[in-house]
Short mmCIF file of C-alpha atoms and ligand atoms in Angstrom, two decimals:
data_model
loop_
_atom_site.label_atom_id
_atom_site.label_comp_id
_atom_site.label_asym_id
_atom_site.label_seq_id
_atom_site.Cartn_x
_atom_site.Cartn_y
_atom_site.Cartn_z
CA VAL A 1 -159.29 -27.23 -141.39
CA THR A 2 -160.23 -29.28 -138.05
CA LEU A 3 -157.24 -31.36 -138.06
CA SER A 4 -153.99 -28.79 -137.02
CA LEU A 5 -151.11 -28.07 -138.00
CA GLU A 6 -148.49 -28.54 -135.17
CA GLY A 7 -145.29 -26.41 -134.83
CA ASP A 8 -144.14 -27.17 -131.64
CA ALA A 9 -140.40 -28.12 -132.00
CA ASP A 10 -140.58 -31.14 -129.51
CA VAL A 11 -143.10 -32.70 -132.02
CA ARG A 12 -141.24 -31.71 -135.28
CA ARG A 13 -138.05 -32.79 -134.08
CA VAL A 14 -139.48 -36.24 -133.26
CA HIS A 15 -140.15 -36.46 -137.27
CA ALA A 16 -137.11 -34.56 -138.41
CA ALA A 17 -134.90 -38.26 -138.96
CA ASP A 18 -135.13 -41.54 -140.34
CA ALA A 19 -132.92 -44.68 -140.61
CA SER A 20 -130.62 -42.60 -143.37
CA GLY A 21 -129.02 -40.35 -140.90
CA LEU A 22 -130.15 -37.43 -142.41
CA VAL A 23 -131.57 -34.88 -140.08
CA LEU A 24 -134.24 -32.25 -141.37
CA LEU A 25 -136.97 -30.06 -139.46
CA PRO A 26 -139.68 -29.61 -140.62
CA ASP A 27 -142.08 -26.33 -140.39
CA TYR A 28 -144.84 -28.28 -139.25
CA VAL A 29 -146.38 -31.72 -138.18
CA ALA A 30 -149.80 -33.20 -139.00
CA ARG A 31 -151.29 -36.52 -138.18
CA PRO A 32 -154.52 -37.13 -139.57
CA GLY A 33 -157.12 -39.98 -138.50
CA THR A 34 -158.90 -40.09 -141.21
CA THR A 35 -158.85 -40.13 -145.17
CA ALA A 36 -160.91 -37.05 -145.16
CA GLU A 37 -158.38 -35.37 -142.45
CA THR A 38 -155.74 -36.04 -145.13
CA ALA A 39 -157.62 -34.54 -147.89
CA GLU A 40 -158.13 -31.75 -146.03
CA MET A 41 -154.46 -30.92 -145.16
CA LEU A 42 -153.92 -31.65 -148.63
CA ARG A 43 -156.90 -28.84 -150.03
CA MET A 44 -155.01 -26.32 -147.32
CA ALA A 45 -151.77 -26.93 -148.34
CA ALA A 46 -152.51 -26.92 -151.86
CA ALA A 47 -154.20 -23.32 -151.55
CA ARG A 48 -151.50 -21.75 -149.20
CA GLY A 49 -148.60 -23.57 -151.96
CA MET A 50 -147.17 -25.39 -148.87
CA THR A 51 -145.51 -28.64 -149.58
CA VAL A 52 -146.78 -31.92 -148.10
CA THR A 53 -144.09 -35.20 -147.01
CA PRO A 54 -146.27 -38.07 -146.48
CA ALA A 55 -144.37 -40.29 -143.72
CA GLY A 56 -145.06 -43.83 -142.42
CA MET A 57 -143.08 -45.29 -139.67
CA GLN A 58 -139.52 -43.44 -141.26
CA THR A 59 -137.27 -46.35 -141.61
CA SER A 60 -136.12 -45.00 -145.22
CA THR A 61 -132.54 -45.58 -145.63
CA THR A 62 -132.77 -43.12 -148.00
CA GLY A 63 -134.10 -39.57 -146.63
CA ALA A 64 -137.10 -39.91 -148.42
CA SER A 65 -139.14 -40.10 -145.18
CA VAL A 66 -137.83 -36.35 -143.63
CA THR A 67 -138.03 -32.56 -145.28
CA ASP A 68 -137.08 -29.13 -143.93
CA THR A 69 -140.16 -27.32 -145.52
CA GLY A 70 -143.41 -27.60 -145.22
CA VAL A 71 -145.85 -30.21 -143.80
CA LEU A 72 -144.46 -33.55 -142.11
CA LEU A 73 -147.64 -35.82 -142.92
CA SER A 74 -147.41 -38.82 -140.52
CA LEU A 75 -149.74 -41.38 -141.22
CA ARG A 76 -148.71 -43.03 -137.91
CA GLY A 77 -152.13 -42.32 -136.46
CA MET A 78 -154.28 -44.41 -139.17
CA GLN A 79 -152.78 -48.24 -138.21
CA ARG A 80 -156.09 -49.69 -138.27
CA ILE A 81 -157.16 -53.29 -140.16
CA LEU A 82 -160.19 -52.94 -141.68
CA ASP A 83 -161.12 -55.99 -143.32
CA LEU A 84 -159.78 -59.16 -143.31
CA ASP A 85 -161.39 -61.32 -146.06
CA PRO A 86 -160.29 -65.56 -145.88
CA VAL A 87 -162.57 -66.10 -148.43
CA ARG A 88 -161.21 -63.24 -151.27
CA ARG A 89 -157.86 -63.77 -149.54
CA CYS A 90 -157.27 -59.99 -149.25
CA VAL A 91 -156.95 -57.34 -146.53
CA ARG A 92 -157.95 -53.91 -146.21
CA VAL A 93 -156.12 -51.70 -144.34
CA GLU A 94 -155.29 -47.91 -143.12
CA ALA A 95 -151.74 -47.00 -144.68
CA GLY A 96 -150.17 -46.40 -141.15
CA ALA A 97 -150.85 -50.17 -139.89
CA ASN A 98 -147.74 -51.95 -138.90
CA LEU A 99 -146.39 -54.47 -141.87
CA GLY A 100 -145.86 -56.95 -138.59
CA ASP A 101 -149.14 -56.76 -137.66
CA VAL A 102 -150.62 -57.37 -140.62
CA ARG A 103 -148.96 -60.27 -141.37
CA ARG A 104 -149.56 -61.47 -137.96
CA ALA A 105 -153.45 -60.83 -138.57
CA ALA A 106 -153.19 -62.93 -141.69
CA ALA A 107 -151.17 -65.82 -140.15
CA SER A 108 -153.84 -66.19 -137.79
CA GLU A 109 -156.26 -66.58 -140.59
CA GLY A 110 -153.79 -69.27 -142.54
CA LEU A 111 -152.94 -66.90 -144.75
CA LEU A 112 -149.42 -65.62 -145.78
CA LEU A 113 -148.79 -61.84 -146.49
CA ALA A 114 -145.93 -62.32 -148.80
CA PRO A 115 -143.71 -59.10 -148.35
CA ASP A 116 -141.29 -58.93 -146.04
CA PRO A 117 -138.76 -56.04 -145.92
CA THR A 118 -136.30 -56.90 -142.83
CA SER A 119 -137.94 -54.08 -141.75
CA SER A 120 -141.32 -55.50 -141.57
CA ASP A 121 -141.85 -55.10 -137.92
CA GLU A 122 -140.80 -51.31 -137.74
CA CYS A 123 -142.52 -50.01 -140.72
CA SER A 124 -145.55 -49.32 -141.91
CA VAL A 125 -147.97 -50.69 -145.01
CA GLY A 126 -148.00 -47.20 -146.89
CA GLY A 127 -144.25 -47.47 -146.55
CA ALA A 128 -143.86 -49.99 -148.17
CA VAL A 129 -145.99 -49.83 -150.92
CA ALA A 130 -144.53 -46.00 -151.69
CA CYS A 131 -141.18 -47.90 -151.50
CA ASN A 132 -142.10 -51.23 -153.46
CA ALA A 133 -140.18 -52.75 -150.81
CA SER A 134 -138.76 -56.32 -151.04
CA GLY A 135 -137.72 -58.99 -149.27
CA PRO A 136 -135.83 -62.67 -148.83
CA ARG A 137 -139.33 -63.92 -149.89
CA THR A 138 -139.69 -62.09 -153.29
CA LEU A 139 -137.51 -64.52 -154.89
CA ARG A 140 -140.99 -66.63 -155.04
CA TYR A 141 -143.51 -63.62 -154.06
CA GLY A 142 -142.05 -60.96 -156.38
CA PRO A 143 -142.00 -57.42 -154.38
CA THR A 144 -144.68 -55.71 -152.75
CA ARG A 145 -146.49 -54.10 -156.36
CA ALA A 146 -147.53 -57.44 -157.21
CA HIS A 147 -149.29 -57.63 -153.92
CA VAL A 148 -150.94 -54.53 -153.64
CA ARG A 149 -154.90 -54.54 -155.17
CA GLY A 150 -156.05 -51.50 -154.55
CA LEU A 151 -155.52 -48.03 -153.26
CA THR A 152 -157.23 -45.22 -152.05
CA VAL A 153 -154.74 -42.22 -152.52
CA VAL A 154 -154.94 -38.43 -151.29
CA LEU A 155 -154.22 -36.33 -154.67
CA ALA A 156 -151.73 -33.01 -154.54
CA SER A 157 -154.84 -31.26 -154.88
CA GLY A 158 -157.20 -32.95 -152.16
CA GLU A 159 -158.97 -34.80 -154.44
CA ILE A 160 -159.63 -38.52 -152.81
CA VAL A 161 -159.51 -41.57 -155.37
CA THR A 162 -160.04 -45.30 -155.17
CA LEU A 163 -158.31 -47.04 -157.38
CA THR A 164 -158.57 -50.93 -157.66
CA ARG A 165 -156.36 -53.29 -159.67
CA HIS A 166 -158.42 -54.76 -162.96
CA ALA A 167 -158.79 -58.51 -162.95
CA LEU A 168 -158.77 -58.39 -167.11
CA GLU A 169 -155.90 -60.57 -168.58
CA LYS A 170 -155.89 -58.75 -171.53
CA ASN A 171 -156.03 -54.87 -172.76
CA ALA A 172 -155.23 -53.20 -175.74
CA ALA A 173 -156.96 -50.18 -175.14
CA GLY A 174 -153.97 -47.15 -174.95
CA TYR A 175 -150.37 -47.18 -173.71
CA ALA A 176 -150.14 -50.25 -171.51
CA PHE A 177 -148.15 -47.98 -168.70
CA ALA A 178 -151.60 -45.99 -167.89
CA HIS A 179 -153.95 -49.13 -167.75
CA ASP A 180 -153.23 -49.59 -164.19
CA PRO A 181 -152.96 -46.55 -161.78
CA VAL A 182 -152.41 -48.47 -158.78
CA ASP A 183 -148.95 -49.38 -160.70
CA TRP A 184 -147.88 -45.28 -160.60
CA PHE A 185 -148.20 -45.06 -156.91
CA VAL A 186 -146.13 -47.99 -155.76
CA GLY A 187 -142.69 -46.91 -155.64
CA SER A 188 -143.81 -43.16 -155.99
CA GLU A 189 -141.55 -42.50 -152.72
CA GLY A 190 -144.51 -39.83 -151.80
CA THR A 191 -144.06 -37.76 -154.56
CA LEU A 192 -147.88 -38.70 -156.45
CA GLY A 193 -150.09 -38.96 -154.19
CA VAL A 194 -150.49 -39.85 -149.95
CA LEU A 195 -151.96 -43.16 -149.67
CA THR A 196 -154.82 -43.57 -147.04
CA GLU A 197 -155.61 -47.21 -147.30
CA VAL A 198 -154.18 -50.45 -148.84
CA GLU A 199 -156.18 -53.74 -149.98
CA LEU A 200 -153.23 -56.64 -150.23
CA ALA A 201 -153.78 -60.09 -151.73
CA LEU A 202 -152.82 -62.85 -149.48
CA VAL A 203 -151.67 -66.49 -150.56
CA PRO A 204 -152.28 -69.54 -148.45
CA LEU A 205 -149.70 -70.38 -145.62
CA PRO A 206 -146.97 -72.83 -146.59
CA GLU A 207 -148.14 -76.38 -144.71
CA HIS A 208 -143.96 -76.40 -144.42
CA VAL A 209 -140.63 -74.29 -144.56
CA ILE A 210 -136.95 -75.98 -144.94
CA GLY A 211 -134.21 -74.10 -144.67
CA LEU A 212 -131.03 -74.98 -145.43
CA GLU A 213 -127.47 -73.45 -144.29
CA ILE A 214 -124.62 -74.36 -147.29
CA PRO A 215 -121.11 -73.35 -146.18
CA PHE A 216 -118.51 -72.62 -149.60
CA ALA A 217 -115.19 -71.93 -149.57
CA SER A 218 -115.08 -69.00 -151.83
CA GLU A 219 -117.34 -66.04 -153.09
CA PRO A 220 -117.55 -67.22 -157.00
CA ALA A 221 -118.19 -70.96 -155.74
CA ALA A 222 -121.19 -69.43 -153.98
CA MET A 223 -122.19 -66.88 -156.80
CA GLU A 224 -122.07 -70.14 -159.36
CA PHE A 225 -124.32 -71.90 -157.12
CA VAL A 226 -126.78 -69.45 -157.23
CA VAL A 227 -126.80 -69.80 -161.20
CA HIS A 228 -127.39 -73.33 -160.70
CA ALA A 229 -130.12 -73.36 -157.64
CA ARG A 230 -131.99 -70.62 -160.19
CA ARG A 231 -132.33 -73.13 -163.34
CA SER A 232 -132.56 -76.12 -161.68
CA PRO A 233 -135.76 -77.58 -162.37
CA CYS A 234 -135.39 -80.05 -159.06
CA VAL A 235 -135.56 -77.10 -156.42
CA ALA A 236 -137.96 -74.45 -155.90
CA PRO A 237 -136.38 -71.90 -153.48
CA ARG A 238 -138.71 -69.01 -152.02
CA CYS A 239 -135.19 -67.55 -151.27
CA ILE A 240 -131.41 -67.44 -151.83
CA GLU A 241 -129.70 -65.15 -149.02
CA TYR A 242 -126.40 -64.44 -149.10
CA PHE A 243 -123.90 -64.00 -145.99
CA ASP A 244 -119.89 -63.13 -146.73
CA GLY A 245 -117.82 -64.76 -144.35
CA ARG A 246 -117.69 -61.34 -142.39
CA ALA A 247 -121.57 -61.24 -142.60
CA ALA A 248 -122.03 -64.64 -141.69
CA ALA A 249 -119.74 -64.03 -137.99
CA ILE A 250 -121.94 -61.48 -137.26
CA ALA A 251 -124.81 -63.51 -137.82
CA TRP A 252 -123.83 -66.39 -135.90
CA ASP A 253 -121.20 -65.61 -133.70
CA ALA A 254 -123.38 -64.45 -131.12
CA ALA A 255 -125.41 -67.60 -131.07
CA ALA A 256 -122.82 -69.86 -132.09
CA ALA A 257 -119.37 -68.65 -131.31
CA GLY A 258 -116.96 -70.00 -133.58
CA GLU A 259 -118.85 -72.85 -135.25
CA TYR A 260 -117.07 -72.81 -138.39
CA GLY A 261 -113.65 -70.91 -137.31
CA ALA A 262 -112.64 -68.82 -139.96
CA ARG A 263 -115.76 -68.36 -141.50
CA ALA A 264 -116.59 -69.20 -144.51
CA PRO A 265 -119.25 -67.46 -146.84
CA VAL A 266 -122.73 -69.39 -146.40
CA LEU A 267 -125.81 -69.28 -148.61
CA TYR A 268 -128.85 -69.48 -146.49
CA VAL A 269 -132.09 -70.93 -148.80
CA GLU A 270 -135.67 -71.91 -147.96
CA GLU A 271 -138.14 -74.02 -150.03
CA GLU A 272 -141.89 -74.60 -149.22
CA THR A 273 -143.29 -78.09 -149.10
CA THR A 274 -145.94 -80.41 -147.38
CA SER A 275 -145.79 -82.15 -144.17
CA ASP A 276 -145.34 -85.54 -145.62
CA GLN A 277 -142.36 -87.18 -144.43
CA SER A 278 -141.00 -88.17 -147.41
CA ARG A 279 -141.55 -84.96 -149.59
CA ARG A 280 -140.04 -83.28 -147.13
CA SER A 281 -136.83 -85.53 -147.50
CA GLU A 282 -137.23 -85.63 -151.38
CA VAL A 283 -136.87 -81.88 -150.67
CA LEU A 284 -133.78 -81.67 -148.71
CA ASP A 285 -132.11 -84.19 -150.80
CA ALA A 286 -132.20 -82.33 -153.88
CA TRP A 287 -130.60 -79.40 -152.35
CA LEU A 288 -127.79 -81.52 -150.64
CA ALA A 289 -127.53 -83.53 -154.18
CA LEU A 290 -127.00 -79.95 -156.03
CA ALA A 291 -125.04 -78.21 -153.08
CA GLU A 292 -122.75 -81.46 -153.21
CA ALA A 293 -122.24 -81.41 -157.43
CA ARG A 294 -121.52 -78.08 -157.47
CA GLY A 295 -118.30 -78.34 -154.54
CA ALA A 296 -120.08 -76.92 -151.54
CA LEU A 297 -118.70 -77.55 -148.34
CA VAL A 298 -122.03 -79.99 -147.48
CA ALA A 299 -120.22 -81.62 -144.72
CA ASP A 300 -121.17 -78.23 -142.67
CA ALA A 301 -124.49 -77.51 -143.96
CA ARG A 302 -127.08 -77.30 -141.51
CA VAL A 303 -131.13 -77.45 -141.61
CA PHE A 304 -133.35 -75.38 -140.05
CA GLU A 305 -136.84 -76.82 -139.69
CA GLY A 306 -140.11 -75.71 -137.50
CA GLU A 307 -141.25 -72.39 -136.43
CA MET A 308 -138.42 -72.32 -133.37
CA ALA A 309 -135.26 -73.14 -135.88
CA LEU A 310 -136.89 -70.70 -138.64
CA ALA A 311 -137.36 -67.82 -136.79
CA GLU A 312 -133.52 -68.21 -135.42
CA ALA A 313 -132.21 -68.10 -138.83
CA ARG A 314 -134.06 -65.11 -139.14
CA ARG A 315 -133.03 -63.55 -136.06
CA ALA A 316 -129.63 -64.13 -137.11
CA ARG A 317 -130.02 -62.78 -140.83
CA HIS A 318 -131.84 -59.49 -139.19
CA ARG A 319 -128.40 -59.28 -136.51
CA VAL A 320 -126.33 -58.48 -139.59
CA PRO A 321 -127.98 -54.90 -140.23
CA ALA A 322 -128.76 -54.10 -136.64
CA ILE A 323 -124.95 -54.63 -135.89
CA MET A 324 -123.74 -52.56 -138.85
CA ASN A 325 -125.75 -49.51 -137.65
CA GLU A 326 -124.55 -50.13 -134.62
CA ARG A 327 -120.89 -50.35 -135.87
CA ALA A 328 -122.23 -46.57 -137.61
CA ALA A 329 -123.49 -45.09 -134.84
CA ALA A 330 -120.11 -45.67 -132.98
CA VAL A 331 -118.08 -43.50 -135.97
CA ARG A 332 -120.62 -40.68 -136.25
CA ALA A 333 -118.70 -38.39 -133.76
CA ALA A 334 -115.38 -38.90 -135.88
CA GLY A 335 -117.61 -37.38 -138.96
CA GLY A 336 -117.81 -41.31 -140.30
CA ARG A 337 -120.90 -43.49 -141.25
CA LYS A 338 -122.25 -47.10 -142.42
CA VAL A 339 -122.27 -46.21 -146.49
CA SER A 340 -124.87 -48.85 -147.79
CA THR A 341 -125.95 -49.88 -151.21
CA ASP A 342 -128.99 -51.87 -152.70
CA TRP A 343 -128.25 -52.18 -156.52
CA ALA A 344 -128.44 -55.35 -158.50
CA VAL A 345 -127.99 -56.92 -161.10
CA PRO A 346 -129.52 -59.67 -163.35
CA TYR A 347 -128.84 -62.87 -160.77
CA GLU A 348 -126.46 -64.19 -163.65
CA ARG A 349 -123.97 -61.53 -163.81
CA LEU A 350 -123.84 -61.13 -159.86
CA GLY A 351 -120.66 -63.04 -159.59
CA ALA A 352 -118.28 -60.93 -161.62
CA VAL A 353 -120.02 -57.17 -160.90
CA LEU A 354 -119.35 -58.24 -156.82
CA ALA A 355 -115.82 -59.14 -158.02
CA ASN A 356 -115.48 -56.03 -159.60
CA ALA A 357 -116.53 -54.34 -156.87
CA ARG A 358 -114.72 -55.90 -154.46
CA GLY A 359 -111.72 -55.21 -156.75
CA LEU A 360 -112.73 -51.48 -156.74
CA ALA A 361 -112.75 -51.32 -152.88
CA ASP A 362 -109.12 -52.99 -152.33
CA ALA A 363 -107.76 -50.84 -155.15
CA ALA A 364 -109.03 -47.76 -152.95
CA GLY A 365 -107.51 -49.13 -149.41
CA VAL A 366 -110.94 -49.28 -148.18
CA GLU A 367 -112.01 -52.05 -145.26
CA PRO A 368 -114.00 -54.97 -147.10
CA ALA A 369 -117.66 -54.38 -147.10
CA VAL A 370 -119.46 -56.72 -145.07
CA THR A 371 -122.27 -58.33 -148.07
CA TYR A 372 -125.01 -60.20 -147.60
CA GLY A 373 -128.61 -60.14 -148.86
CA HIS A 374 -130.89 -61.64 -151.43
CA VAL A 375 -128.60 -63.04 -154.26
CA GLY A 376 -131.20 -65.12 -155.74
CA ASN A 377 -132.45 -61.95 -156.87
CA GLY A 378 -129.35 -60.25 -158.24
CA HIS A 379 -129.41 -57.82 -155.09
CA PRO A 380 -126.35 -58.26 -152.42
CA HIS A 381 -125.97 -55.24 -149.74
CA GLN A 382 -122.62 -53.99 -149.42
CA ASN A 383 -122.28 -52.14 -146.12
CA PHE A 384 -118.94 -50.11 -146.00
CA ILE A 385 -118.12 -48.76 -142.61
CA ALA A 386 -116.47 -44.88 -142.47
CA ARG A 387 -114.50 -43.91 -139.88
CA ASP A 388 -114.55 -40.46 -140.74
CA ALA A 389 -115.40 -37.84 -143.28
CA ASP A 390 -112.05 -38.69 -145.64
CA GLU A 391 -113.15 -41.96 -145.68
CA VAL A 392 -117.37 -41.28 -146.65
CA ALA A 393 -115.86 -39.59 -149.80
CA VAL A 394 -113.28 -42.26 -150.61
CA ILE A 395 -116.16 -44.95 -149.92
CA GLU A 396 -118.54 -42.99 -151.93
CA ARG A 397 -115.94 -43.10 -155.14
CA VAL A 398 -115.64 -47.02 -154.76
CA VAL A 399 -119.53 -47.09 -154.74
CA GLU A 400 -120.56 -44.68 -157.66
CA ALA A 401 -117.39 -46.75 -159.70
CA THR A 402 -119.18 -49.55 -158.48
CA LEU A 403 -122.46 -48.58 -159.96
CA ARG A 404 -120.89 -47.62 -162.89
CA ASP A 405 -120.87 -51.12 -163.79
CA VAL A 406 -123.64 -52.05 -162.13
CA ILE A 407 -125.71 -50.07 -164.73
CA ALA A 408 -123.54 -51.73 -167.82
CA ALA A 409 -124.57 -55.15 -166.61
CA GLY A 410 -127.98 -54.24 -167.61
CA GLY A 411 -128.79 -53.70 -163.07
CA THR A 412 -130.75 -50.47 -160.83
CA VAL A 413 -129.10 -48.47 -158.67
CA SER A 414 -131.75 -49.18 -156.17
CA ALA A 415 -133.37 -52.58 -155.84
CA GLU A 416 -135.52 -52.13 -153.05
CA HIS A 417 -135.16 -48.71 -151.09
CA GLY A 418 -135.64 -46.35 -153.16
CA ILE A 419 -134.36 -43.18 -154.81
CA GLY A 420 -135.16 -40.39 -152.04
CA LYS A 421 -133.07 -38.20 -151.45
CA LEU A 422 -129.91 -39.31 -151.34
CA LYS A 423 -129.46 -41.53 -154.22
CA ARG A 424 -130.81 -38.55 -156.40
CA ARG A 425 -127.94 -38.13 -158.37
CA TRP A 426 -127.66 -41.66 -159.83
CA LEU A 427 -131.08 -41.78 -161.26
CA PRO A 428 -129.95 -40.22 -164.95
CA TRP A 429 -127.25 -42.60 -165.00
CA GLN A 430 -129.65 -45.42 -165.23
CA ALA A 431 -133.24 -43.97 -166.82
CA THR A 432 -132.81 -43.06 -170.28
CA VAL A 433 -133.60 -38.95 -171.22
CA LEU A 434 -137.04 -40.44 -172.59
CA GLN A 435 -137.31 -42.59 -169.77
CA LEU A 436 -137.53 -39.02 -167.01
CA THR A 437 -139.33 -37.15 -169.45
CA ALA A 438 -142.13 -39.69 -169.27
CA MET A 439 -141.18 -39.65 -165.08
CA ARG A 440 -141.34 -35.91 -165.19
CA GLY A 441 -144.81 -35.73 -167.35
CA MET A 442 -146.29 -38.23 -165.06
CA LYS A 443 -145.47 -35.89 -161.79
CA ARG A 444 -146.37 -32.79 -163.49
CA ALA A 445 -149.81 -34.32 -164.34
CA LEU A 446 -150.29 -34.95 -160.66
CA ASP A 447 -148.78 -32.52 -159.10
CA PRO A 448 -148.59 -29.53 -160.96
CA MET A 449 -147.46 -27.47 -158.15
CA ALA A 450 -144.74 -30.10 -157.46
CA LEU A 451 -145.93 -30.06 -153.51
CA LEU A 452 -145.87 -33.52 -152.64
CA ALA A 453 -142.21 -35.07 -151.05
CA PRO A 454 -139.93 -32.22 -152.44
CA GLY A 455 -136.30 -33.67 -153.14
CA ASN A 456 -137.53 -37.08 -153.44
CA ILE A 457 -136.76 -38.53 -156.72
CA PHE A 458 -136.58 -35.34 -158.65
CA ALA A 459 -134.46 -32.17 -156.71
CA PRO A 460 -136.70 -29.96 -154.68
CA GLY A 461 -139.12 -27.54 -157.01
CA GLU A 462 -138.44 -29.72 -159.75
CA PRO A 463 -139.88 -30.95 -162.64
C1 FAD B 1 -133.30 -52.16 -140.56
C2 FAD B 1 -133.83 -51.59 -141.63
C3 FAD B 1 -133.71 -52.82 -142.61
C4 FAD B 1 -134.23 -53.04 -144.09
N1 FAD B 1 -134.94 -53.15 -144.59
C5 FAD B 1 -135.72 -53.52 -145.64
C6 FAD B 1 -136.01 -54.28 -146.67
O1 FAD B 1 -135.48 -56.19 -146.54
N2 FAD B 1 -136.24 -54.05 -147.76
C7 FAD B 1 -136.93 -53.21 -147.96
O2 FAD B 1 -137.52 -52.92 -149.42
N3 FAD B 1 -136.60 -52.09 -146.72
C8 FAD B 1 -135.96 -52.35 -146.38
N4 FAD B 1 -135.74 -50.82 -145.34
C9 FAD B 1 -135.77 -49.63 -146.14
C10 FAD B 1 -137.70 -49.11 -145.15
O3 FAD B 1 -137.77 -49.78 -144.16
C11 FAD B 1 -138.98 -50.00 -145.98
O4 FAD B 1 -138.61 -49.56 -147.54
C12 FAD B 1 -139.92 -49.82 -145.60
O5 FAD B 1 -140.71 -50.24 -146.21
C13 FAD B 1 -140.32 -48.22 -145.49
O6 FAD B 1 -141.48 -47.95 -144.27
P1 FAD B 1 -141.64 -46.80 -143.38
O7 FAD B 1 -143.27 -46.82 -142.96
O8 FAD B 1 -140.96 -46.64 -142.71
O9 FAD B 1 -141.87 -45.25 -144.36
P2 FAD B 1 -141.39 -43.81 -144.66
O10 FAD B 1 -139.62 -44.17 -144.35
O11 FAD B 1 -142.28 -43.18 -143.26
O12 FAD B 1 -141.70 -43.64 -146.00
C14 FAD B 1 -140.64 -44.50 -147.03
C15 FAD B 1 -141.19 -43.30 -148.58
O13 FAD B 1 -142.29 -43.62 -148.37
C16 FAD B 1 -143.02 -42.41 -148.61
N5 FAD B 1 -144.39 -42.89 -147.86
C17 FAD B 1 -144.74 -43.19 -146.41
N6 FAD B 1 -146.19 -43.38 -146.57
C18 FAD B 1 -146.67 -42.82 -147.34
C19 FAD B 1 -148.10 -42.77 -147.28
N7 FAD B 1 -149.15 -43.72 -146.86
N8 FAD B 1 -148.72 -42.62 -148.92
C20 FAD B 1 -147.47 -42.04 -149.55
N9 FAD B 1 -146.17 -42.14 -149.17
C21 FAD B 1 -145.71 -42.20 -148.17
C22 FAD B 1 -142.61 -41.57 -147.93
O14 FAD B 1 -142.64 -40.16 -148.60
C23 FAD B 1 -141.44 -42.07 -148.48
O15 FAD B 1 -140.56 -41.38 -149.75
C24 FAD B 1 -134.95 -50.97 -143.93
C25 FAD B 1 -134.71 -50.21 -142.98
C26 FAD B 1 -134.08 -50.34 -142.29
C27 FAD B 1 -133.56 -49.26 -141.11
#
């Protein structure tokens, strides 16, 4: 093996933490520079029966990118953009490439890389694919999965496979789940193979984007508006994001102190349009008419147009997770932490499920969660700050009771951050025995010695 295993304590420590708060020290770190080196490493690991956990930029919120056993395989050294083809509208990159860098490269050719997790500038393309990441624009463009055209994957045996999504519009040959192996690896959280190259589809950059922030008198009013906006033939949002009163204060008070006094909850919507002035006015008027008809506080609505204004809105939204992480860091010494959710339900059900979640937190006497996120897709984030270990336990019980309700409403325990190590116990709440059996069968077929990413999705050593 030309690629060495690094056992140096400092190197291992640098790779021992992700954004989940879990700290797991790997036995070794390996940093391949090519697909061939990755394959060599996996062959060597298989021969020795060593486990291998792939990692990108380690922004996982579920402990999926850390391990305390075997090799932590970091893809950070594989960051090249290999091919950007404006004619075929696609980009091929090494898996460790920074998602934000790839988006900027595409934009320089007039093209948009649609997947837009909040962590875009800090995460890798491989990590986004392995988690099937999503973001505000998922409402219009779908999650990362929808944009993956091809993958180079190193299997647990060390075999290199190149997969291209087929262009068939019809296919009746065999089981549907087996039709497109690209899909097996999207969202597999490192458990089925190591991605070394990714080909992503690009779409034309919109000519013009209008952003609109609309305050509401109450959370139920805002949630009702979401349902109307989704069903209205008059508007075509590319995102519908929510900020409850607390989240709105975090987002905007640093930039525009006290603008709404006691903050009202707000929805932030964006729609793509042309640069034609009359078309832009039509889009804006349609949103304001819908908002007015649904009882929004339209007089306080704010419009964002142009690169600078839209970037300001983006920065304000990013401030919410950043400040919540700072608040979490401040309570860590006392045994506290942030408890955050990424559950989702069909969007029509969100109002009722959110009201129930609030009720459960109130009944348990915990500080209400700062709630924000992608409500257009029925997907809020609830961020609780637990000040000590006792509060962590109380809040986790509240979250679990909420998840029972989420599942009863046809929802999911994880809409974008994945199961990782921290949400494993909830997967059987959602997946049926039949679905779990199929997943285990897939894992056994691709990784018979259970060497890849132990502890992610399934318990270590399983299935
Ligand atoms: C502040 C913040 C905001 C976030 N916002 C969002 C958001 O809006 N939407 C969202 O979906 N997520 C979000 N996340 C979660 C996370 O950032 C994303 O899922 C991200 O795409 C992970 O990329 P990464 O390179 O950091 O992967 P890592 O954290 O390194 O790894 C994540 C998982 O992918 C696997 N993996 C990584 N690279 C490979 C590879 N090459 N081959 C096989 N498996 C691999 C790992 O084993 C692990 O299971 C956020 C996280 C933070 C800290």
